[in-house]
Coordinates of C-alpha atoms and ligand atoms in Angstrom, one line a residue:
X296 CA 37.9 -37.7 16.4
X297 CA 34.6 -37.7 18.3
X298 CA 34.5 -41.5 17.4
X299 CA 37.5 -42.8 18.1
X300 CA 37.2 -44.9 20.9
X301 CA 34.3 -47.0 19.5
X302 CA 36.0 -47.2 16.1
X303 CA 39.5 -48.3 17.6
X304 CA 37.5 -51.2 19.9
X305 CA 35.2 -52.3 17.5
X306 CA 37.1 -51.4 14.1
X307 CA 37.1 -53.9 11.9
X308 CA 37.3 -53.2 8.1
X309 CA 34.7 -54.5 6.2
X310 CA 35.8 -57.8 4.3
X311 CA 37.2 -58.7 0.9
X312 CA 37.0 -56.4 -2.0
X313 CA 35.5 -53.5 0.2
X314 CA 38.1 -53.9 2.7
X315 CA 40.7 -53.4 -0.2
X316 CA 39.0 -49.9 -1.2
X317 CA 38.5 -48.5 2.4
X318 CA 42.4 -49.3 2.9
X319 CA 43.0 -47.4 -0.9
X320 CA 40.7 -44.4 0.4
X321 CA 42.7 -44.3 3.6
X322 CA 45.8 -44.2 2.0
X323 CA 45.1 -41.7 -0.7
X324 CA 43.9 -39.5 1.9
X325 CA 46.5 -40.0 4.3
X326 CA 48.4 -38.3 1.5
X327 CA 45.6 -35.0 2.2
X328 CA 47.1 -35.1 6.0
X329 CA 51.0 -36.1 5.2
X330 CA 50.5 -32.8 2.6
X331 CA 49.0 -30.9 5.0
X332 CA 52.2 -31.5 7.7
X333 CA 54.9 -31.9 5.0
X334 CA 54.3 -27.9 3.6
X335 CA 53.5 -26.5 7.4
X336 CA 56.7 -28.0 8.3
X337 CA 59.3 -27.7 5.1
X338 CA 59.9 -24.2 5.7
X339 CA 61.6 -24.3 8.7
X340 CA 64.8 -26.2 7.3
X341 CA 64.4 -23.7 4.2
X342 CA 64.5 -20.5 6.1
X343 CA 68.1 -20.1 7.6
X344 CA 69.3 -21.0 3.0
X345 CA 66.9 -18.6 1.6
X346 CA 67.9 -15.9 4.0
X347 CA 71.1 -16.3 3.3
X348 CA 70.4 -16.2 -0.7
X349 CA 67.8 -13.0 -0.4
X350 CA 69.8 -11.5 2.9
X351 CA 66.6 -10.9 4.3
X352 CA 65.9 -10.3 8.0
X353 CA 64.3 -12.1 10.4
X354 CA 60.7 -9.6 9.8
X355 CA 61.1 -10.8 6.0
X356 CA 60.9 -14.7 7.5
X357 CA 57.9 -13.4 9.8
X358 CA 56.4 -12.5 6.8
X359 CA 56.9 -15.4 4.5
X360 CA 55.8 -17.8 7.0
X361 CA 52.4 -16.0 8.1
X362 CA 51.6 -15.7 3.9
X363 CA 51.2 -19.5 3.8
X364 CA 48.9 -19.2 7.1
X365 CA 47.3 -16.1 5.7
X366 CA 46.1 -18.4 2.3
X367 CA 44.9 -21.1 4.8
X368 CA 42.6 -18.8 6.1
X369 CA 41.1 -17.7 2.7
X370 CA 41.0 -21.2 1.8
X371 CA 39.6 -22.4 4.5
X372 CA 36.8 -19.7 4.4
X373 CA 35.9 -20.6 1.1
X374 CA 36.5 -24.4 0.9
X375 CA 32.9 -25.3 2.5
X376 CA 30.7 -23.8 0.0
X377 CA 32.9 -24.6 -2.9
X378 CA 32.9 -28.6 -1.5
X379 CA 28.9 -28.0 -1.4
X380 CA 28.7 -26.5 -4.9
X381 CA 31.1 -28.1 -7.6
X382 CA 31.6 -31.8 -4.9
X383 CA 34.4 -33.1 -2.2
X384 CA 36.4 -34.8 -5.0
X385 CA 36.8 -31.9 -7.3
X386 CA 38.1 -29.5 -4.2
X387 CA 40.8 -32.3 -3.3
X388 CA 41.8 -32.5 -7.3
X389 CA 42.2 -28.7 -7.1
X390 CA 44.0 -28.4 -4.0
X391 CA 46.4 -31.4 -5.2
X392 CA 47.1 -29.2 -8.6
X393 CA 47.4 -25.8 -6.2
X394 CA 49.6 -27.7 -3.6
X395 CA 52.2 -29.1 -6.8
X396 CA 52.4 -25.8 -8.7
X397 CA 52.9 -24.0 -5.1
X398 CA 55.7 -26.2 -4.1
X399 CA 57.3 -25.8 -7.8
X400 CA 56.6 -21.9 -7.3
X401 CA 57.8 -21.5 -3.8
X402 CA 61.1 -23.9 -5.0
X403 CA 61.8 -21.3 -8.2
X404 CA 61.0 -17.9 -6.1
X405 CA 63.5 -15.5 -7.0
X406 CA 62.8 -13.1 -4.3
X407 CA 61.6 -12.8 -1.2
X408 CA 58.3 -11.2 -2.7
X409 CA 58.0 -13.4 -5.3
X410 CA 58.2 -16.6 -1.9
X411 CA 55.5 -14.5 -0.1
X412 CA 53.2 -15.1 -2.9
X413 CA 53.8 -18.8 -3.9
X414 CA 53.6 -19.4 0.1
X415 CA 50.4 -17.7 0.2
X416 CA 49.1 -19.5 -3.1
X417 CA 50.4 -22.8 -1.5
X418 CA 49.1 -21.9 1.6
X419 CA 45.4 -21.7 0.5
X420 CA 45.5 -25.5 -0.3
X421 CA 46.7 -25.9 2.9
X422 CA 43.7 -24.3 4.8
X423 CA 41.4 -26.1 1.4
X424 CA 42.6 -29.5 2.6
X425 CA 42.5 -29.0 6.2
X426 CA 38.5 -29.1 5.5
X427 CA 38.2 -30.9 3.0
X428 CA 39.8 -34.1 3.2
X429 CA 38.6 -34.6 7.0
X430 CA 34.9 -34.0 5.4
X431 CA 35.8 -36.7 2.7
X432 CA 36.9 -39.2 4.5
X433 CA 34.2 -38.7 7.0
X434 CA 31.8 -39.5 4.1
X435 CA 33.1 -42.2 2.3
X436 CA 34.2 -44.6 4.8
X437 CA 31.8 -46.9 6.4
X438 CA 30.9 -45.9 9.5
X439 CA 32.6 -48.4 11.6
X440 CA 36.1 -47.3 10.7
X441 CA 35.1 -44.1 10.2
X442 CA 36.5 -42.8 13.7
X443 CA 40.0 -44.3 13.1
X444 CA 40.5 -43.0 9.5
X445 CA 39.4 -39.5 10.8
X446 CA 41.9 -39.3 13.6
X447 CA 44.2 -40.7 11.5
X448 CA 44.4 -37.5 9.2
X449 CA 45.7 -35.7 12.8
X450 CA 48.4 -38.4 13.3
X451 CA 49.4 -37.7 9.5
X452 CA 50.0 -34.3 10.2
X453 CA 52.4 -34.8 12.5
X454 CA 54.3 -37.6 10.4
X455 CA 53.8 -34.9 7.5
X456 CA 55.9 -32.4 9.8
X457 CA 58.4 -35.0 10.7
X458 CA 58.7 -36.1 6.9
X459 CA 59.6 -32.2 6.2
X460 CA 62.1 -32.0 8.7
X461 CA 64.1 -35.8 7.6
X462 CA 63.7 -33.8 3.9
X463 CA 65.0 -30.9 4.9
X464 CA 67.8 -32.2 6.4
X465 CA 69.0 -34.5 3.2
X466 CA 69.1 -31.0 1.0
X467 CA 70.8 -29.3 4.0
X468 CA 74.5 -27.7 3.1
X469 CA 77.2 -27.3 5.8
X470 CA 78.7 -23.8 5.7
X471 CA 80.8 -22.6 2.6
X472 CA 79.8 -25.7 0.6
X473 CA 79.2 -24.9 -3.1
X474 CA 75.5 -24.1 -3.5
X475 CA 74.7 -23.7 -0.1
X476 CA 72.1 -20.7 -1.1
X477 CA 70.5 -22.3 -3.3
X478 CA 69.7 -25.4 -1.1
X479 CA 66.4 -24.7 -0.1
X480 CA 65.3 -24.6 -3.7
X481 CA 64.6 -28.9 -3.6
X482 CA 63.3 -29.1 -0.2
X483 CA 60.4 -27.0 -1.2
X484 CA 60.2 -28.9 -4.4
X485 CA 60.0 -32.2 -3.2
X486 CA 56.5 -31.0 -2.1
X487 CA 55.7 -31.8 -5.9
X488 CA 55.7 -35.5 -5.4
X489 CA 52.9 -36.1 -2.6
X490 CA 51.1 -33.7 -4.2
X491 CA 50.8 -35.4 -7.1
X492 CA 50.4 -38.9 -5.8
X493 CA 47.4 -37.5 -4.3
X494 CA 46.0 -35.9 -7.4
X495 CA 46.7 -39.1 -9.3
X496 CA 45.0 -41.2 -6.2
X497 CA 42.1 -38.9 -6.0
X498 CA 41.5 -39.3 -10.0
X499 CA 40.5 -43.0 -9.5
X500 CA 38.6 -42.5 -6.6
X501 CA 34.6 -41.8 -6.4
X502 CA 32.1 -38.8 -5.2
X503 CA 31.3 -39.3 -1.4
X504 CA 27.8 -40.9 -1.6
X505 CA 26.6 -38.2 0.7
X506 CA 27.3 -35.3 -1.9
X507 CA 26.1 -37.1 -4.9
X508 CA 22.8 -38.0 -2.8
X509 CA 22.4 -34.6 -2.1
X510 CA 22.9 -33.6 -5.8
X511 CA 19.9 -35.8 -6.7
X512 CA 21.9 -38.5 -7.8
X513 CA 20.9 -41.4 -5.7
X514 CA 22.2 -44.4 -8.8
X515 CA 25.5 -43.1 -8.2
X516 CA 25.2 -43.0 -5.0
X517 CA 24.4 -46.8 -4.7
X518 CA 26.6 -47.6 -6.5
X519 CA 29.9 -46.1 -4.5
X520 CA 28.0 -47.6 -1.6
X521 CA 28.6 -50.9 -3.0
X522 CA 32.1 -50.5 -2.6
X523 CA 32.8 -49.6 0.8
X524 CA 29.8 -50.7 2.6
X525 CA 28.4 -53.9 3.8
X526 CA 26.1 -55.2 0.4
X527 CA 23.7 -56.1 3.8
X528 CA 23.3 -52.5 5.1
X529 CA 23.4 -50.3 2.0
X530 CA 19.5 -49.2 2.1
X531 CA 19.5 -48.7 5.8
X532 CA 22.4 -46.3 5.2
X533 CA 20.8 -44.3 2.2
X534 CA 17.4 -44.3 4.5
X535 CA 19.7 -42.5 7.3
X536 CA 21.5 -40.5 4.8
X537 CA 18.1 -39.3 3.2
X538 CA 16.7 -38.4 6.9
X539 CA 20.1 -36.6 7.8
X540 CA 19.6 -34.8 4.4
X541 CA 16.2 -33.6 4.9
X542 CA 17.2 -32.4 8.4
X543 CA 19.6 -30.3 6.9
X544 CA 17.4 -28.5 4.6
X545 CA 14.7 -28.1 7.3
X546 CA 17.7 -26.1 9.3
X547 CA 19.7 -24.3 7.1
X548 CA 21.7 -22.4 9.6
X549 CA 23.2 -19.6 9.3
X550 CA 26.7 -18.1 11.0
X551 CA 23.9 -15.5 13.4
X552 CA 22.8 -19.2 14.8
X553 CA 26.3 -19.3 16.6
X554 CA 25.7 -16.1 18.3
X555 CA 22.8 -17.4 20.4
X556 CA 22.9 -16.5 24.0
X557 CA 23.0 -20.3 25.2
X558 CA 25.5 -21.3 22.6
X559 CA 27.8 -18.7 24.0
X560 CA 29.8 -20.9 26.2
X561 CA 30.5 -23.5 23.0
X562 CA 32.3 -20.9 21.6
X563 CA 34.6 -19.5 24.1
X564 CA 35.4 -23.2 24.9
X565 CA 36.0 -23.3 21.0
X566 CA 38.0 -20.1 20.9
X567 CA 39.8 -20.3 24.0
X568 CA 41.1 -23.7 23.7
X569 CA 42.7 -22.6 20.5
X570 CA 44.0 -19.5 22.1
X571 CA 45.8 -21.4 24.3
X572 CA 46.8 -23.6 21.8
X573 CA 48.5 -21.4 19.7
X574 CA 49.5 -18.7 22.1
X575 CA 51.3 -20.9 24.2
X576 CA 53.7 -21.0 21.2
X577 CA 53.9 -24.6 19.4
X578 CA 54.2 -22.8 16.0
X579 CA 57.3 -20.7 17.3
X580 CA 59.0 -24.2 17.5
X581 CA 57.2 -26.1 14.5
X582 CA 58.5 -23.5 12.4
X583 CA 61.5 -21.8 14.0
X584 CA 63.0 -24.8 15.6
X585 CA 66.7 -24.6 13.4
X586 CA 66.5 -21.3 13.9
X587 CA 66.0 -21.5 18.1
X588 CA 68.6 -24.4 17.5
X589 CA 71.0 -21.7 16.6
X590 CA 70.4 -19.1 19.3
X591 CA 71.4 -22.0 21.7
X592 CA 74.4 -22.5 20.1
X593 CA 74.4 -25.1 17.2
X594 CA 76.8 -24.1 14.8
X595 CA 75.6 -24.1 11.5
X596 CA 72.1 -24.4 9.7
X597 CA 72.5 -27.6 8.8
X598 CA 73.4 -29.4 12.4
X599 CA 70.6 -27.3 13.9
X600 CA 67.9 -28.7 11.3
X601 CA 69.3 -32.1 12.1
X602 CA 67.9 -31.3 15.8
X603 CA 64.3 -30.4 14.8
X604 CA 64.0 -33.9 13.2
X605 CA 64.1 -35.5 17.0
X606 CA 61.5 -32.5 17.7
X607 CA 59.3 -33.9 14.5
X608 CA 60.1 -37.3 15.9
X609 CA 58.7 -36.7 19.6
X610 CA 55.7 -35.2 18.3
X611 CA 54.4 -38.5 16.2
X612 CA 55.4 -40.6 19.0
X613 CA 53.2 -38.5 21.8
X614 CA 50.9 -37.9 19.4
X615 CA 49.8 -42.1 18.9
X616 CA 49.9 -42.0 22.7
X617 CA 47.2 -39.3 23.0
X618 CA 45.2 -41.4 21.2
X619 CA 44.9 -44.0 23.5
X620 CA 45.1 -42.1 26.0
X621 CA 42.2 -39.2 25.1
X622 CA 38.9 -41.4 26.3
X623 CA 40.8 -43.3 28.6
X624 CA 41.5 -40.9 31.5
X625 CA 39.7 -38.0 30.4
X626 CA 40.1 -34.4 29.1
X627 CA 40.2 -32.5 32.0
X628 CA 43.0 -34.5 33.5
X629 CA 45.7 -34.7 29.9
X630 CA 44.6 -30.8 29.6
X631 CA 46.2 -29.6 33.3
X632 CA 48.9 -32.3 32.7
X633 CA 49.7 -31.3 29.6
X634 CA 49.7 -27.7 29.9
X635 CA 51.5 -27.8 33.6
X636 CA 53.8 -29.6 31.6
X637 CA 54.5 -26.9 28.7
X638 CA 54.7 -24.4 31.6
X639 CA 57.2 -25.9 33.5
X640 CA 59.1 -26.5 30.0
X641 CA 58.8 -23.3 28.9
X642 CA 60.0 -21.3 32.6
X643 CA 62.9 -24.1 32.5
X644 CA 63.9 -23.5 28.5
X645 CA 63.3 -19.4 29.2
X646 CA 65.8 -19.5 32.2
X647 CA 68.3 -21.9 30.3
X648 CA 68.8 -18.9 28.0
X649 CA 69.1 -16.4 30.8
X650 CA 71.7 -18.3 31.6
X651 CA 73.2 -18.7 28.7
X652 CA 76.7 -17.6 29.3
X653 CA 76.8 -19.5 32.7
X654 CA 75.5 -22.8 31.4
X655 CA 78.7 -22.9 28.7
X656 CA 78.2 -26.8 26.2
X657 CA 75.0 -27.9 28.5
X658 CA 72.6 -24.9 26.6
X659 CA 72.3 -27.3 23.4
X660 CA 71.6 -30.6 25.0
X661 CA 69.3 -29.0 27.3
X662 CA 67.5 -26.9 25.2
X663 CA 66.7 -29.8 23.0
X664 CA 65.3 -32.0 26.0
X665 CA 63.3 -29.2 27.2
X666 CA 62.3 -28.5 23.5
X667 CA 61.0 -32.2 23.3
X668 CA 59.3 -31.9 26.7
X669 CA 57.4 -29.4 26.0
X670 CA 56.6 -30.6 22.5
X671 CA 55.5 -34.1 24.2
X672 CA 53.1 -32.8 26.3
X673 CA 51.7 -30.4 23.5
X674 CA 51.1 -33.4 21.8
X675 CA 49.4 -35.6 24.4
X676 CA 46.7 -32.7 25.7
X677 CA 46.5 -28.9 23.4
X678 CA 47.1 -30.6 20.0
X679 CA 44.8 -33.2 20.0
X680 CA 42.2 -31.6 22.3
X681 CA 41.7 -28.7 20.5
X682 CA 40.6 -30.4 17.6
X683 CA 38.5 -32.9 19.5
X684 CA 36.5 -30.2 21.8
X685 CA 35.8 -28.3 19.1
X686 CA 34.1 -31.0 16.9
X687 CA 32.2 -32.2 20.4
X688 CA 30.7 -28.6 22.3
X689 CA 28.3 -27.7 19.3
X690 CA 25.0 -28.9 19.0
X691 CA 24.1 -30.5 15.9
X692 CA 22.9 -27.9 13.9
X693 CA 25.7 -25.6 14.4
X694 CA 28.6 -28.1 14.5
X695 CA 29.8 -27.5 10.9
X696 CA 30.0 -23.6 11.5
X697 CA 31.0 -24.4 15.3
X698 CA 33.7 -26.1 14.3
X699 CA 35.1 -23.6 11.0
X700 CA 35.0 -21.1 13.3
X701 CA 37.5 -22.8 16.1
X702 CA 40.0 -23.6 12.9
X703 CA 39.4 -20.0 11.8
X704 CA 40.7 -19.1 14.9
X705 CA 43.1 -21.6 15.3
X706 CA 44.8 -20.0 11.7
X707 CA 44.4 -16.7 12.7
X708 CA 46.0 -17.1 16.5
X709 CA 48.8 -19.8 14.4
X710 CA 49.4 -16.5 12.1
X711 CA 49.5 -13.9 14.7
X712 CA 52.4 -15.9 16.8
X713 CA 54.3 -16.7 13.3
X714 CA 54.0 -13.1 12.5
X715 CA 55.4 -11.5 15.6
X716 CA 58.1 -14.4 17.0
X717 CA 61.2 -12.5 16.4
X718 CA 59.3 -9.0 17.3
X719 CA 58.9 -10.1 20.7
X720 CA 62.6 -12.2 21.2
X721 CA 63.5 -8.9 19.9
X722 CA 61.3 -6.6 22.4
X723 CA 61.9 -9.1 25.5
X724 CA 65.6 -9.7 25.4
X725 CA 67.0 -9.3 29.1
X726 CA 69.5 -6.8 29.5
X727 CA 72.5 -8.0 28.9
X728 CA 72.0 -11.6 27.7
X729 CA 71.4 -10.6 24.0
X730 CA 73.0 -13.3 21.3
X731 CA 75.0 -12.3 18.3
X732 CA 74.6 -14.6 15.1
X733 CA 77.1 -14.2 12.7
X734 CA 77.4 -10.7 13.4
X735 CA 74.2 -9.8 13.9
X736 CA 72.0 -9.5 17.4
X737 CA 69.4 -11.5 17.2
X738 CA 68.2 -10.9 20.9
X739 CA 67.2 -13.6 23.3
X740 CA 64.1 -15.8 23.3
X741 CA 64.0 -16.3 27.2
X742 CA 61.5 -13.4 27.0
X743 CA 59.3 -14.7 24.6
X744 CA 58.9 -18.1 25.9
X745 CA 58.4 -16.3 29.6
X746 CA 55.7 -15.1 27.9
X747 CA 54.1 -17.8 26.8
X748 CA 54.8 -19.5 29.8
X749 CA 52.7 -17.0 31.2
X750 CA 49.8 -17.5 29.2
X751 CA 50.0 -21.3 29.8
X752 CA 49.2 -20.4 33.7
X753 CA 46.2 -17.8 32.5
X754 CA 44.8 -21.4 29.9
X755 CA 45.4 -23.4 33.1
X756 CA 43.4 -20.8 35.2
X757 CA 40.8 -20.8 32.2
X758 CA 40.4 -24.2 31.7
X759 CA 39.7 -24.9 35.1
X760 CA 36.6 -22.8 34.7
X761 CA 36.0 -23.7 30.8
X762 CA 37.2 -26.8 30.0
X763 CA 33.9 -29.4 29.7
X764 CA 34.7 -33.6 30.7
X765 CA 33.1 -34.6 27.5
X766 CA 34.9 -38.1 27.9
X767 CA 31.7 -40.8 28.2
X768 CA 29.2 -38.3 27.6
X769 CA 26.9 -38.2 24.7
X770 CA 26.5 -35.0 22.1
X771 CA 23.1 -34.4 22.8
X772 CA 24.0 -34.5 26.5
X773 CA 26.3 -32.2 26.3
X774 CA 23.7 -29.7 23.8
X775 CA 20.8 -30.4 26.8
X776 CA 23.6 -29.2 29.3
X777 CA 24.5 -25.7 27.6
X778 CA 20.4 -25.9 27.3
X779 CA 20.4 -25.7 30.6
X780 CA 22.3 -23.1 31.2
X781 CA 25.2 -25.0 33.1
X782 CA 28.6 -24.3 33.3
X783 CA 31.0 -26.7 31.3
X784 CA 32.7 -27.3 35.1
X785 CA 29.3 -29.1 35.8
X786 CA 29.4 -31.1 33.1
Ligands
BGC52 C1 48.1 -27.4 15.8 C2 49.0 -26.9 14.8 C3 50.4 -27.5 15.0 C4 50.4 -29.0 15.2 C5 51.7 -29.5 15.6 C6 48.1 -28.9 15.8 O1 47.2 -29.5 16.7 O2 46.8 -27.0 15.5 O3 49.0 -25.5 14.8 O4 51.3 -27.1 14.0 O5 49.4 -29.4 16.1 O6 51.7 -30.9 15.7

């Protein structure tokens, strides 16, 4: 992401041959980040089926859902010395094979114990290729497009998501219809076929020349080199990638490194912005959507998963335009836009359901506008930014761990709000304005998204003090600053 703007202005592919194989590698990993979105997003279409087929409650969803996030975690805790150890390529083949025969799992699950564990299994490919592919890409492609193919795997995700939601909604069953449990059963499995178009694409394609340089095997090395790179520049790029080597090994870091007193404001910029990211509840609505659908009203499962797909939509669209907009105006400025705008949203959608009973056929259309407001400006400041300030605060030496341990947290905070959604609708429902599902009260969510309205106006408060105006400024400007003892405001 760091790159971007220099990549997009100057990005050329290389020619001919090479320019064929960077477009192949692109492509194959795109299907890493379309992977990545397609199996956070699929379950929220399944849910409202296999609750119905299981009769489970909405603590049994809670539970499924935070599995998958819970083996992210534990993937992506481990991913980093397995990609050191066995090589990039391998990790990718094995999270392709884990992500196919967790979608065929999840798909056959015949109870809700049986889903907790294929989500959790699939899960850990999830968190696997949320490190991995990034790091491959980031190795194999030439460094001129190197920026653009990065940021690319974040605008993937989001198409991933979107791609879910269109699925789901083609397996989707009105109401009575003959199989209508059973439904959910293909939109997990369709997860099968990306995972093995990248599995298959991944066979063909080499070893980052970084890893295989590292392993001692410099022929090799060359000779991926001469596929993607310039023929003109390939020993000026294994010279740099011997020196950048050599640094390594001179600094093997370890996690204490991050604990330094001077590096301490790199990591509650890391931490906090993914705090707020999460906490101010984009997950409630990536994964609940059909399900917040129906509390406003939409009858059915099926016409309320047909509503997320416009939330999927909005968030691809604002998503491209963060990325012209991110080094353009600055990160100060798209973070208090942004995140006044998901407050205002959120107090707006929070009061809609207050007034509920008042409001009468207007809850459903404006619960969806307000639903794609605040998904919009999510995607034009907290989603992108998070990502992009944690790969930028950490010095050199510490970015790798810097930057696991702000996806760490961004997994664990994801988890934590997955895991206690309906606890809180539940605990926060208004006297008086509960709604009854199908028989059942399902309490209100004006409470819950009060509450993360609230925490919106505490990240807005924070980020006036901790959020760094990196735009323009050069990584080892920004290490000399934290040297310094400054404040990220002085940046
Ligand atoms: C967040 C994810 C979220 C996604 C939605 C990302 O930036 O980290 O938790 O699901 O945006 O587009």
């Amino acid at each position: 992401m760091t790159e971007l703007t220099p990549a997009l202005r100057t990005g050329a592919l290389p020619s001919g041959k090479n320019r064929r194989i960077v477009i192949v590698i692109a492509a194959i990993a795109s299907t890493g980040g379309l992977l990545f979105g397609f199996d956070t997003g699929v379950i929220s279409g399944a849910i409202p089926y296999f609750q119905s087929r299981f009769q489970i409650g909405n603590d049994w969803v809670e539970l499924i859902t935070t599995a998958g996030l819970l083996g992210a975690v534990i993937g992506a805790l481990f991913c980093g010395r397995l990609a050191d150890v066995i090589g990039r390529k391998k990790v990718i083949l094995a999270a392709g094979f884990v992500f196919a025969v967790g979608a065929l799992w999840s798909g056959m699950a015949g109870d809700a114990r049986m889903l907790i564990a294929a989500r959790f299994f699939l899960g850990s490919a999830i968190g696997v290729s949320s490190f991995a592919v990034p790091l491959y890409i980031a190795e194999i492609s030439p460094a001129r497009t190197r920026g653009v193919l990065v940021s690319l795997f974040q605008l993937l995700i989001t198409i991933g998501i979107m791609v879910s939601y269109f699925s789901d909604s083609a397996f989707a069953l009105p109401e009575g219809a003959p199989g209508y449990a059973e439904c959910w059963r293909p939109m997990f499995y369709v997860g099968v076929i990306p995972a093995l178009i990248m599995f298959i694409g991944m066979v063909f394609l080499p070893e980052t020349p970084r890893w295989l340089l590292r392993s001692g095997r410099e022929e090799e090395c060359r000779s991926v080199l001469e596929r993607v790179e310039d023929p003109a520049e390939i020993g000026d790029v294994i010279a740099r990638m011997k020196e950048e080597i050599a640094l390594e090994a001179g600094n093997r870091v370890r996690w204490s490194a991050v604990v330094q007193p001077w590096l301490r404001t790199p990591l509650i910029i890391a931490i906090g912005i993914m705090f707020v990211q999460q906490f101010t509840g984009i997950n409630t609505i990536i994964y609940y959507s059909p399900k917040i659908f129906l509390m406003a009203g939409f009858e059915g499962a099926r016409a309320a998963i047909t509503a997320s797909i416009t939330v999927g939509v909005v968030n691809v669209a604002f998503c491209v335009v963060s990325l012209f907009l991110v080094d353009r105006i600055g990160r100060r400025k798209l973070y208090f836009t942004g995140v006044g705008g998901m407050v205002v949203a959120l107090i707006a959608l929070s009061s809609c359901f207050v007034l509920q009973a008042h409001l009468g056929n207007m809850v459903k259309p404006v619960t969806v506008a307000l639903v794609w407001i605040y998904c919009a400006c999510f995607s034009v400041s907290l989603g992108p930014l998070g990502w992009l300030i944690i790969s930028e605060v950490f010095p050199l030496n510490v970015r790798g761990i810097g930057s696991s341990i702000g996806s760490l947290s961004c997994w664990l905070f994801n988890g934590v709000v997955a895991f206690t959604f309906f606890k809180i609708v539940r605990a926060l429902t208004f006297p008086g304005t509960d709604i009854v599902i199908g028989g059942d009260n399902v309490g209100n969510p004006a409470g819950a998204f009060a509450l993360y309205a609230l925490v919106g106006l505490g990240g807005l408060v924070w980020g006036f003090f901790f959020i760094p105006e990196t735009k323009g400024k050069s990584l080892e400007h920004i290490e000399e600053h934290w040297r310094g003892g400054k404040s990220p405001r002085q940046l």
